[in-house]
JSON list of C-alpha atoms and ligand atoms in Angstrom, two decimals:
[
{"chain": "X", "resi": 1, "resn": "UNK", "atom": "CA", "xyz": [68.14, 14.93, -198.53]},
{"chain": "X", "resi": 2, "resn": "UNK", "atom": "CA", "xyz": [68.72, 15.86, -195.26]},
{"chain": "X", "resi": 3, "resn": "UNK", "atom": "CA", "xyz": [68.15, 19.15, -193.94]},
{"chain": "X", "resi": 4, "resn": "UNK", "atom": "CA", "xyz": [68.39, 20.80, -190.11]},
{"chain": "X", "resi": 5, "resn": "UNK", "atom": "CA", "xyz": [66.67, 23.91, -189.35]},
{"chain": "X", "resi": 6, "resn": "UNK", "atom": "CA", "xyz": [68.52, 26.67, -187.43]},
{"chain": "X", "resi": 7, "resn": "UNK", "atom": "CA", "xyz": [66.45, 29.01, -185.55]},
{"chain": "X", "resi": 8, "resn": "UNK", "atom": "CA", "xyz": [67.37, 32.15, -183.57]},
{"chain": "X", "resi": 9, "resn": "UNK", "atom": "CA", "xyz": [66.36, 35.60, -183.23]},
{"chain": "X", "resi": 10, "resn": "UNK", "atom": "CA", "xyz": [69.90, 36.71, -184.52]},
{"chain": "X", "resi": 11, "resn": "UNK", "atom": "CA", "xyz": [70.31, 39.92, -183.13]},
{"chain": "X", "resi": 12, "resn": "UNK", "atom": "CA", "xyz": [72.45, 40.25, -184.50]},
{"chain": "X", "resi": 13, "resn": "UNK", "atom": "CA", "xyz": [74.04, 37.43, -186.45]},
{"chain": "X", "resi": 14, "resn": "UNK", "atom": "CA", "xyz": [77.69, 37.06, -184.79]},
{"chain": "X", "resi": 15, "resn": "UNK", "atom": "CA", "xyz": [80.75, 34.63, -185.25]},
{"chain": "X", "resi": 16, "resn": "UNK", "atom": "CA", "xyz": [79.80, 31.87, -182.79]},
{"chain": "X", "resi": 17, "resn": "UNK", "atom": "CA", "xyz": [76.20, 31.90, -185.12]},
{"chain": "X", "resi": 18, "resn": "UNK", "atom": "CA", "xyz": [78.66, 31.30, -188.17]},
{"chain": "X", "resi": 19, "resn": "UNK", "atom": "CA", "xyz": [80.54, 28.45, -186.43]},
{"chain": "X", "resi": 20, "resn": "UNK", "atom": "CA", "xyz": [77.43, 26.37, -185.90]},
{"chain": "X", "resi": 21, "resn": "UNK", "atom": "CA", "xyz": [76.18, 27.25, -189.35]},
{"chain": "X", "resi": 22, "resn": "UNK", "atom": "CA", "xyz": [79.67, 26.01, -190.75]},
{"chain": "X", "resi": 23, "resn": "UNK", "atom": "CA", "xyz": [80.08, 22.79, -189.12]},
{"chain": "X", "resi": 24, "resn": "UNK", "atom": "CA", "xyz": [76.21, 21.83, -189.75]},
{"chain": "X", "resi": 25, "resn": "UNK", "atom": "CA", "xyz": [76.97, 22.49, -193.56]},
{"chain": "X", "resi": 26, "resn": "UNK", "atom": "CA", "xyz": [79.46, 19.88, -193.29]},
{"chain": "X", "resi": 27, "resn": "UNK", "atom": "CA", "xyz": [76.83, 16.98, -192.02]},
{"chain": "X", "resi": 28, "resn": "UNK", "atom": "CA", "xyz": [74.09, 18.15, -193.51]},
{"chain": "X", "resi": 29, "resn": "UNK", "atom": "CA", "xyz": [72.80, 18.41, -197.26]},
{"chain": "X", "resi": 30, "resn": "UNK", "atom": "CA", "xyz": [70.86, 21.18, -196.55]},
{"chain": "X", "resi": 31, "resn": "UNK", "atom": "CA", "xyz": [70.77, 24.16, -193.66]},
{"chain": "X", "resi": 32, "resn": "UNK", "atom": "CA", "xyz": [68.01, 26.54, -193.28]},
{"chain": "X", "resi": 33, "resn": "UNK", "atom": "CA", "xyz": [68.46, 29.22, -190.80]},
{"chain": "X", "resi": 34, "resn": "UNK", "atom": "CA", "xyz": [65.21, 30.59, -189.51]},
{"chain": "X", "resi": 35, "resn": "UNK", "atom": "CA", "xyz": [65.17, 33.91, -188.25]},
{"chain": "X", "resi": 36, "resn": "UNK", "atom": "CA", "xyz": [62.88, 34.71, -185.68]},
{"chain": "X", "resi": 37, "resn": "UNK", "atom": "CA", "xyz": [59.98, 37.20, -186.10]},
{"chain": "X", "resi": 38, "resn": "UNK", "atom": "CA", "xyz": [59.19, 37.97, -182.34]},
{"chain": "X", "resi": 39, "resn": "UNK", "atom": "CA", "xyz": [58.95, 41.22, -181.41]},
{"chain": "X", "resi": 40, "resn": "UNK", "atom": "CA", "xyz": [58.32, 40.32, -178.04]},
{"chain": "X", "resi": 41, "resn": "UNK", "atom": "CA", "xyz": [62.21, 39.69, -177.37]},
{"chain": "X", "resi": 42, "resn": "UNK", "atom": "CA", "xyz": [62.29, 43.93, -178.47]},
{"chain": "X", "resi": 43, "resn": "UNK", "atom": "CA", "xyz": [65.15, 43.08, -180.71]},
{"chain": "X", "resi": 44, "resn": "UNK", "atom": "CA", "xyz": [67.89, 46.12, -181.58]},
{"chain": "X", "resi": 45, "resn": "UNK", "atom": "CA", "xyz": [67.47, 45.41, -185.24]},
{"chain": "X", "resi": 46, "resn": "UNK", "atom": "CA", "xyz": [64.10, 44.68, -186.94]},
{"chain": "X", "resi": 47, "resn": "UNK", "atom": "CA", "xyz": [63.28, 41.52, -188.67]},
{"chain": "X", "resi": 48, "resn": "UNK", "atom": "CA", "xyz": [64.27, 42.73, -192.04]},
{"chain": "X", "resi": 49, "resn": "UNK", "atom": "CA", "xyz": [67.62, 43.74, -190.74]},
{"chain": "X", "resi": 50, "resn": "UNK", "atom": "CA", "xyz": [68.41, 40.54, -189.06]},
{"chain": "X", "resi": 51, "resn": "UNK", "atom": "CA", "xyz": [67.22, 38.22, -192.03]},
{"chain": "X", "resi": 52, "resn": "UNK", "atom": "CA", "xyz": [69.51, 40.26, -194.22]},
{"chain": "X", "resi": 53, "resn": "UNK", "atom": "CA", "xyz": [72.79, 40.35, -191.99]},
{"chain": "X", "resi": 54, "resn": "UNK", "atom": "CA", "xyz": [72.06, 36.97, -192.23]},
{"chain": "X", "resi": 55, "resn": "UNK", "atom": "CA", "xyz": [71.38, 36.53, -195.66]},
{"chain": "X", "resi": 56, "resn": "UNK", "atom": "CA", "xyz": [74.84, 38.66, -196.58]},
{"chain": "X", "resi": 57, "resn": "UNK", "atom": "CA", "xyz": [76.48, 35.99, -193.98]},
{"chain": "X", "resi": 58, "resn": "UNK", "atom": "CA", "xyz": [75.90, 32.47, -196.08]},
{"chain": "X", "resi": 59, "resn": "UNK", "atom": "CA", "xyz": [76.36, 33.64, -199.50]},
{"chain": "X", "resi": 60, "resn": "UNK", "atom": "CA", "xyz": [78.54, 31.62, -200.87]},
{"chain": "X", "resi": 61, "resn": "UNK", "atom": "CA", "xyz": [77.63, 28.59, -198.77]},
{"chain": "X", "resi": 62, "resn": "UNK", "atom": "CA", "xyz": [75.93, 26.79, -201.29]},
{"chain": "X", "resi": 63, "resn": "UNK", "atom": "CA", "xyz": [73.60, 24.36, -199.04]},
{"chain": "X", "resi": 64, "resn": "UNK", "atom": "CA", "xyz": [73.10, 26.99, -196.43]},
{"chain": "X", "resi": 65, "resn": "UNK", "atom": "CA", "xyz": [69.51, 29.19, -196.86]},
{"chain": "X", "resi": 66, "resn": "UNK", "atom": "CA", "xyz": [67.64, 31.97, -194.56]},
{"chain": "X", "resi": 67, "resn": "UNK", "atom": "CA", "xyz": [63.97, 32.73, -194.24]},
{"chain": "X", "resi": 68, "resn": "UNK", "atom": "CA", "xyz": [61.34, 34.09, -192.03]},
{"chain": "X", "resi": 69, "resn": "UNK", "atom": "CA", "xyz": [60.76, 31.45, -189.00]},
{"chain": "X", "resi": 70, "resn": "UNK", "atom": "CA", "xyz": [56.85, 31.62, -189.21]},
{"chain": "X", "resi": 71, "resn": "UNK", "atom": "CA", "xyz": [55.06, 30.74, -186.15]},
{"chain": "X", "resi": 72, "resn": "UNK", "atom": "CA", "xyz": [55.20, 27.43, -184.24]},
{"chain": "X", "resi": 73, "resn": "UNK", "atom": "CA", "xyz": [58.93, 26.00, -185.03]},
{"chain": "X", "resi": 74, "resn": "UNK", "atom": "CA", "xyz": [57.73, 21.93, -185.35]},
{"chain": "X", "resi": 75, "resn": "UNK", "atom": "CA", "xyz": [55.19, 22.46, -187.47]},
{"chain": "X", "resi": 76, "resn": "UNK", "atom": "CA", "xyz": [57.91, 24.53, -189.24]},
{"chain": "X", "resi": 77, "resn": "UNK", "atom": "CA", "xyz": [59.92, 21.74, -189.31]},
{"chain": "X", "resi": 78, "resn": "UNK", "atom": "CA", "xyz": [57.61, 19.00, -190.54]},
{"chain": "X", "resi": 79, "resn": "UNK", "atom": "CA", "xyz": [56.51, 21.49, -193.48]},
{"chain": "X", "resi": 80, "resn": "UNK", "atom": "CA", "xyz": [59.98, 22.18, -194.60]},
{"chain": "X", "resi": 81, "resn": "UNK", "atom": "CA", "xyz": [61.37, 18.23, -194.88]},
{"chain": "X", "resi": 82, "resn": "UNK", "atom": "CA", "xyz": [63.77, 18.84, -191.96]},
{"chain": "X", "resi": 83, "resn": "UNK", "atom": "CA", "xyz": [65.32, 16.05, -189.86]},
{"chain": "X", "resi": 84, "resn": "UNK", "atom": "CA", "xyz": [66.40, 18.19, -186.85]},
{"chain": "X", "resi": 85, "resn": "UNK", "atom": "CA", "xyz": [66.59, 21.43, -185.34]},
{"chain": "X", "resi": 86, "resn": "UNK", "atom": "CA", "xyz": [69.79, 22.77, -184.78]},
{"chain": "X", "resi": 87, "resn": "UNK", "atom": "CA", "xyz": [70.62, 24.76, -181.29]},
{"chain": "X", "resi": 88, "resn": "UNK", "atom": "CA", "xyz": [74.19, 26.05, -179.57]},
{"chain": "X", "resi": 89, "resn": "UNK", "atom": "CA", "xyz": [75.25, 25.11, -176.29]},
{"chain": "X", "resi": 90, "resn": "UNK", "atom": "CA", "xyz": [77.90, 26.74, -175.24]},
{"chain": "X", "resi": 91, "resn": "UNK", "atom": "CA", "xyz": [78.38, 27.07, -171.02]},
{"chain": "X", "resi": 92, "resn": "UNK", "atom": "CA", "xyz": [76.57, 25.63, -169.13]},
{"chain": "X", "resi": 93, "resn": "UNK", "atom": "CA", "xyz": [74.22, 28.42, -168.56]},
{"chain": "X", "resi": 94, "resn": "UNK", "atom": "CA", "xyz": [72.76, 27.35, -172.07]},
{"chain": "X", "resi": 95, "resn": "UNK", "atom": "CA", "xyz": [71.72, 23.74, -171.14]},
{"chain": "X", "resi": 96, "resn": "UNK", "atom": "CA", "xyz": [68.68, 24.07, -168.54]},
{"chain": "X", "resi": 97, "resn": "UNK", "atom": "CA", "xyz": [66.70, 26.32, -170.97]},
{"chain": "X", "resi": 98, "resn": "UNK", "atom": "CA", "xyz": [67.94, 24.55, -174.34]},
{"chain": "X", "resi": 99, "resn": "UNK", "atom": "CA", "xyz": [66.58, 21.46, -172.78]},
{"chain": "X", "resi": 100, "resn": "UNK", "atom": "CA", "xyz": [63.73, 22.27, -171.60]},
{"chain": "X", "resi": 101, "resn": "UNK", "atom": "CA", "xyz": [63.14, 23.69, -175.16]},
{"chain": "X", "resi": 102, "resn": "UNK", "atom": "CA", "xyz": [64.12, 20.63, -176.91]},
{"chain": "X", "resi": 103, "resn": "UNK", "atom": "CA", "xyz": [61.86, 18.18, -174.30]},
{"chain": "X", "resi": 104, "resn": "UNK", "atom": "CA", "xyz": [59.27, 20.40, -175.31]},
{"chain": "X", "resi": 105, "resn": "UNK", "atom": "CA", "xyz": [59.57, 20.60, -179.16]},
{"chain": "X", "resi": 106, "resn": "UNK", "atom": "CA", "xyz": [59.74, 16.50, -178.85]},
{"chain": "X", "resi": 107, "resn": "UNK", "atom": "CA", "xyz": [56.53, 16.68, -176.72]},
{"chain": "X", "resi": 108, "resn": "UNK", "atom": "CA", "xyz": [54.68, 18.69, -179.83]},
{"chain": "X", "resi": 109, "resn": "UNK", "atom": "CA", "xyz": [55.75, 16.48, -181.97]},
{"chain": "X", "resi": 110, "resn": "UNK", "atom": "CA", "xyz": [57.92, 13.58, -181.57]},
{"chain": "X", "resi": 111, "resn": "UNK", "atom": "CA", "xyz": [59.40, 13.51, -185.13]},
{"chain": "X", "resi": 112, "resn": "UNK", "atom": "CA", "xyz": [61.27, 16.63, -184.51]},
{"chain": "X", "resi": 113, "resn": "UNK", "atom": "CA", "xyz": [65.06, 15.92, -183.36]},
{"chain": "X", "resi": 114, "resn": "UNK", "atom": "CA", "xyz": [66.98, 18.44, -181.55]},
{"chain": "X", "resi": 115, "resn": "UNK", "atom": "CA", "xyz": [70.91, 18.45, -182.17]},
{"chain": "X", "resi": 116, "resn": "UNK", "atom": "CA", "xyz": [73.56, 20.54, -180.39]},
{"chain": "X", "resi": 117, "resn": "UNK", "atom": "CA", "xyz": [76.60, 21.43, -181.66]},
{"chain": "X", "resi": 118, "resn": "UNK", "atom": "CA", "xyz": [79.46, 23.81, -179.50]},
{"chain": "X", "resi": 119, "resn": "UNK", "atom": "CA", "xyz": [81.12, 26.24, -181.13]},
{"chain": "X", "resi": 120, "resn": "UNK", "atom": "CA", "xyz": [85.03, 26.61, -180.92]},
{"chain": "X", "resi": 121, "resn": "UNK", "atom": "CA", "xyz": [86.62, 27.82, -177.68]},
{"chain": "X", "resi": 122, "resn": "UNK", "atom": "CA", "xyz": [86.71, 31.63, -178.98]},
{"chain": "X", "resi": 123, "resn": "UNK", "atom": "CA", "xyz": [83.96, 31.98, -179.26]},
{"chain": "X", "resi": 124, "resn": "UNK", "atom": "CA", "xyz": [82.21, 29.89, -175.90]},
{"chain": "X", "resi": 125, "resn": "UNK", "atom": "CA", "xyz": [81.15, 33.41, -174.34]},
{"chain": "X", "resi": 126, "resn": "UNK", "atom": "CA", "xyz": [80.07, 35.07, -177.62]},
{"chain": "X", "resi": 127, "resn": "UNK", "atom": "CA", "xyz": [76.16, 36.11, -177.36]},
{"chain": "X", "resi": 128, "resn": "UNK", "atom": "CA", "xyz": [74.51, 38.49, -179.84]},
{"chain": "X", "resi": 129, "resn": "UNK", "atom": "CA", "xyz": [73.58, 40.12, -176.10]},
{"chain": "X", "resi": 130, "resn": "UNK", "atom": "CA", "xyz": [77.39, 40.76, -175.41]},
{"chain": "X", "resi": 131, "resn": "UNK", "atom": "CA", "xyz": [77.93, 42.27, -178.91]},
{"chain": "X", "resi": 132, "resn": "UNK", "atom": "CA", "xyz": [75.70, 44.73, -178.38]},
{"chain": "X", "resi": 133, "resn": "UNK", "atom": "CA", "xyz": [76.43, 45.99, -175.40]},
{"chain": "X", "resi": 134, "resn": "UNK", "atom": "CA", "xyz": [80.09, 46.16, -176.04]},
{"chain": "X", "resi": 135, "resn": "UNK", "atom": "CA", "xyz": [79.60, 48.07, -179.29]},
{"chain": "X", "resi": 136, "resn": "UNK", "atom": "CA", "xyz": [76.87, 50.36, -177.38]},
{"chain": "X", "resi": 137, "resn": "UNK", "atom": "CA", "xyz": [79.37, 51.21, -175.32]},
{"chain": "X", "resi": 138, "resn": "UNK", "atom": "CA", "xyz": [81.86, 52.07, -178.46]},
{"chain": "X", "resi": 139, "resn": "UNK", "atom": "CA", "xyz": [84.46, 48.87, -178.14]},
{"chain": "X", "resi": 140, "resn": "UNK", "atom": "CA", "xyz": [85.58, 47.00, -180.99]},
{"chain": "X", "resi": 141, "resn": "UNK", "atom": "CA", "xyz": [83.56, 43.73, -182.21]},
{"chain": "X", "resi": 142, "resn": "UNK", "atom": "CA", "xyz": [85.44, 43.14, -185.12]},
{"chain": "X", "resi": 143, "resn": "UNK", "atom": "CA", "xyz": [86.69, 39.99, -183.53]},
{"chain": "X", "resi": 144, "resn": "UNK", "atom": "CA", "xyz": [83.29, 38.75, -182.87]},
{"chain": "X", "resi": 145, "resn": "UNK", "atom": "CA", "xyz": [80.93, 39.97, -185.73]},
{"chain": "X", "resi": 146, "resn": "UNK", "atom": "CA", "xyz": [81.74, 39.79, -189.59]},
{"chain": "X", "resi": 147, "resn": "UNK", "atom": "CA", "xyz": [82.36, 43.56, -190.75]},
{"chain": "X", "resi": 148, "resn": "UNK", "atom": "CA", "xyz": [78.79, 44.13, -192.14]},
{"chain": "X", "resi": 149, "resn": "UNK", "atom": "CA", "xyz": [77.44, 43.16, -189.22]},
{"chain": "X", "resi": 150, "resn": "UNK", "atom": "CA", "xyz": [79.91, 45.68, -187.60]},
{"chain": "X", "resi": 151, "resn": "UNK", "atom": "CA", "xyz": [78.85, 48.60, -189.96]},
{"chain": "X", "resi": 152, "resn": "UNK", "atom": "CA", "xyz": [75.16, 47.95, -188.81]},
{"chain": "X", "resi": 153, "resn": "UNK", "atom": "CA", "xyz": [76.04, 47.63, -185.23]},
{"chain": "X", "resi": 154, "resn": "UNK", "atom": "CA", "xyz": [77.93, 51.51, -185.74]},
{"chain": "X", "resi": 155, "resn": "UNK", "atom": "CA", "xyz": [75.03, 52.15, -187.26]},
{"chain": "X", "resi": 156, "resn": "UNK", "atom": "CA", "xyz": [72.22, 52.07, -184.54]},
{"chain": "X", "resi": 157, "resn": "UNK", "atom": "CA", "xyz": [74.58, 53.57, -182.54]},
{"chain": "X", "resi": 158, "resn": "UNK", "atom": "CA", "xyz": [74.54, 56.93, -184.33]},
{"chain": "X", "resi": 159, "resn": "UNK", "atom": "CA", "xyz": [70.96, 56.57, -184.47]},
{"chain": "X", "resi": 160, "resn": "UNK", "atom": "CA", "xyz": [70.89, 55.49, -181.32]},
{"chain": "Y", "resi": 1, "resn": "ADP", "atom": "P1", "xyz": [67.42, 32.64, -179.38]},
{"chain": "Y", "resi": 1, "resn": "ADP", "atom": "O1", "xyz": [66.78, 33.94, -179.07]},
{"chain": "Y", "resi": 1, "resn": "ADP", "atom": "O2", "xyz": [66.51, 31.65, -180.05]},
{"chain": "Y", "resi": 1, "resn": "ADP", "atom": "O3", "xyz": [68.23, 32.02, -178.27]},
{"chain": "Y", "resi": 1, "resn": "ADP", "atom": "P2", "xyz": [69.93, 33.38, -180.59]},
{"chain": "Y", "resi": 1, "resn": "ADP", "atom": "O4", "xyz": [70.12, 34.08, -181.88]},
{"chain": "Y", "resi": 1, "resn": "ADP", "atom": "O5", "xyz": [70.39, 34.08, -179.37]},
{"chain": "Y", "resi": 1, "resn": "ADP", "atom": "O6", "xyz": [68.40, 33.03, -180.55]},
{"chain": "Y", "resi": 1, "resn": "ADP", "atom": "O7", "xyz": [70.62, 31.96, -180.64]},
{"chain": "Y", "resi": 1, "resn": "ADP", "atom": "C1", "xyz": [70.24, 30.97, -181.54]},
{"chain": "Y", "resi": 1, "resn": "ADP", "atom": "C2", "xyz": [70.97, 29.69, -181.19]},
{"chain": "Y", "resi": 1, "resn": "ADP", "atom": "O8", "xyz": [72.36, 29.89, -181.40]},
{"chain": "Y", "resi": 1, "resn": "ADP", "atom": "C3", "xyz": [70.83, 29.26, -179.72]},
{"chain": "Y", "resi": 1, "resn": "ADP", "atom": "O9", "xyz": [70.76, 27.86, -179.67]},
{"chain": "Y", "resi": 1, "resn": "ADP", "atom": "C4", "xyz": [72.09, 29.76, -179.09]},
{"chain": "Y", "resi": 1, "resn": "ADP", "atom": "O10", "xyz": [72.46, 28.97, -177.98]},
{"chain": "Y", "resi": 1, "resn": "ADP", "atom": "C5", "xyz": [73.08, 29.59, -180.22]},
{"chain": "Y", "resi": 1, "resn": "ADP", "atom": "N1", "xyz": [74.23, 30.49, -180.09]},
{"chain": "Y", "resi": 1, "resn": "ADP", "atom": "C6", "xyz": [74.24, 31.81, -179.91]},
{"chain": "Y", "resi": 1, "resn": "ADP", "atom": "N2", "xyz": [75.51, 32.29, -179.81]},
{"chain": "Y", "resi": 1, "resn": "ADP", "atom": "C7", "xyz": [76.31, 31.20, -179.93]},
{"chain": "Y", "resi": 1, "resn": "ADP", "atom": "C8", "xyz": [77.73, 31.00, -179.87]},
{"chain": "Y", "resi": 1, "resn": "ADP", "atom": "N3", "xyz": [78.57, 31.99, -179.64]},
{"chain": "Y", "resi": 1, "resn": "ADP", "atom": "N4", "xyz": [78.17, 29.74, -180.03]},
{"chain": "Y", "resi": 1, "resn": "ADP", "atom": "C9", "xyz": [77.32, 28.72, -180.23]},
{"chain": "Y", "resi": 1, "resn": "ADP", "atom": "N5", "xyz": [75.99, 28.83, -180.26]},
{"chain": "Y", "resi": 1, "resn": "ADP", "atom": "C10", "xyz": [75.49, 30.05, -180.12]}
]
């Protein structure tokens, strides 16, 4: 059985998040995406939120699971059976920090792997950061969010 953990604060969930997910269902037996509960990132939607957008995002992909990402991700890692963490890279901006991150992870523990997979071309300059801004702003993100995500994104802003 081979399983790769996926963790992010998805904030929310968007396509490019999906894209990774998708193709890492394809190599691995098992995915687990790991949501993020870090309130120190001040996150638009709370933890519950984000675990559910994603939740209402994989059903249907039968190897594919989310849960809580409780503290310190490789000794998350080692407890849950998984082979590798998963992380994006998508410009170039990504690598410096994504590497540092994964030289790290390797330092706490050399067992854990760190795989990157890009996403396609569409969706290269999608960031849950952009998403939000664009639909605080009142633009369309239906090309870059699935639509429940969208209704929760209208959402905050009424409340917002
Ligand atoms: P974090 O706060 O841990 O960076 P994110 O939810 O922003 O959490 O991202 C989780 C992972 O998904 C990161 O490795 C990030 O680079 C990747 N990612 C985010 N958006 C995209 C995208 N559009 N295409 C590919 N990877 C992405």
């Amino acid at each position: 059985m081979r399983t790769v953990i996926y963790p992010g604060s998805f904030d929310p969930l968007t396509n490019g998040h999906l894209d990774l997910i998708q193709r890492a269902a394809h190599l691995f037996d098992r995915v687990i995406v790991a949501v993020a509960d870090n309130d120190a990132k001040s996150p638009l939607f709370t933890f519950e939120e984000r675990l559910d957008l994603v939740s209402q995002s994989i059903r249907g992909m039968k190897n594919v699971e989310a849960e809580r990402l409780p503290g310190l991700l490789v000794d998350y890692v080692v407890r849950r059976g998984g082979q590798a963490v998963l992380r994006g890279l998508r410009a170039v901006s990504d690598f410096e920090f994504e590497f540092q991150l994964a030289l790290m992870n390797r330092k706490l523990d050399e067992r854990v792997e760190t795989i990157f997979m890009m996403p396609r071309e569409t969706y290269v300059f999608l960031s849950s950061r952009v998403v939000k801004e664009i639909s605080r702003l009142g633009g369309d993100v239906s090309a870059f969010v699935p639509s429940h995500v969208g209704r929760a994104l209208a959402g905050k802003r009424l409340v917002g």
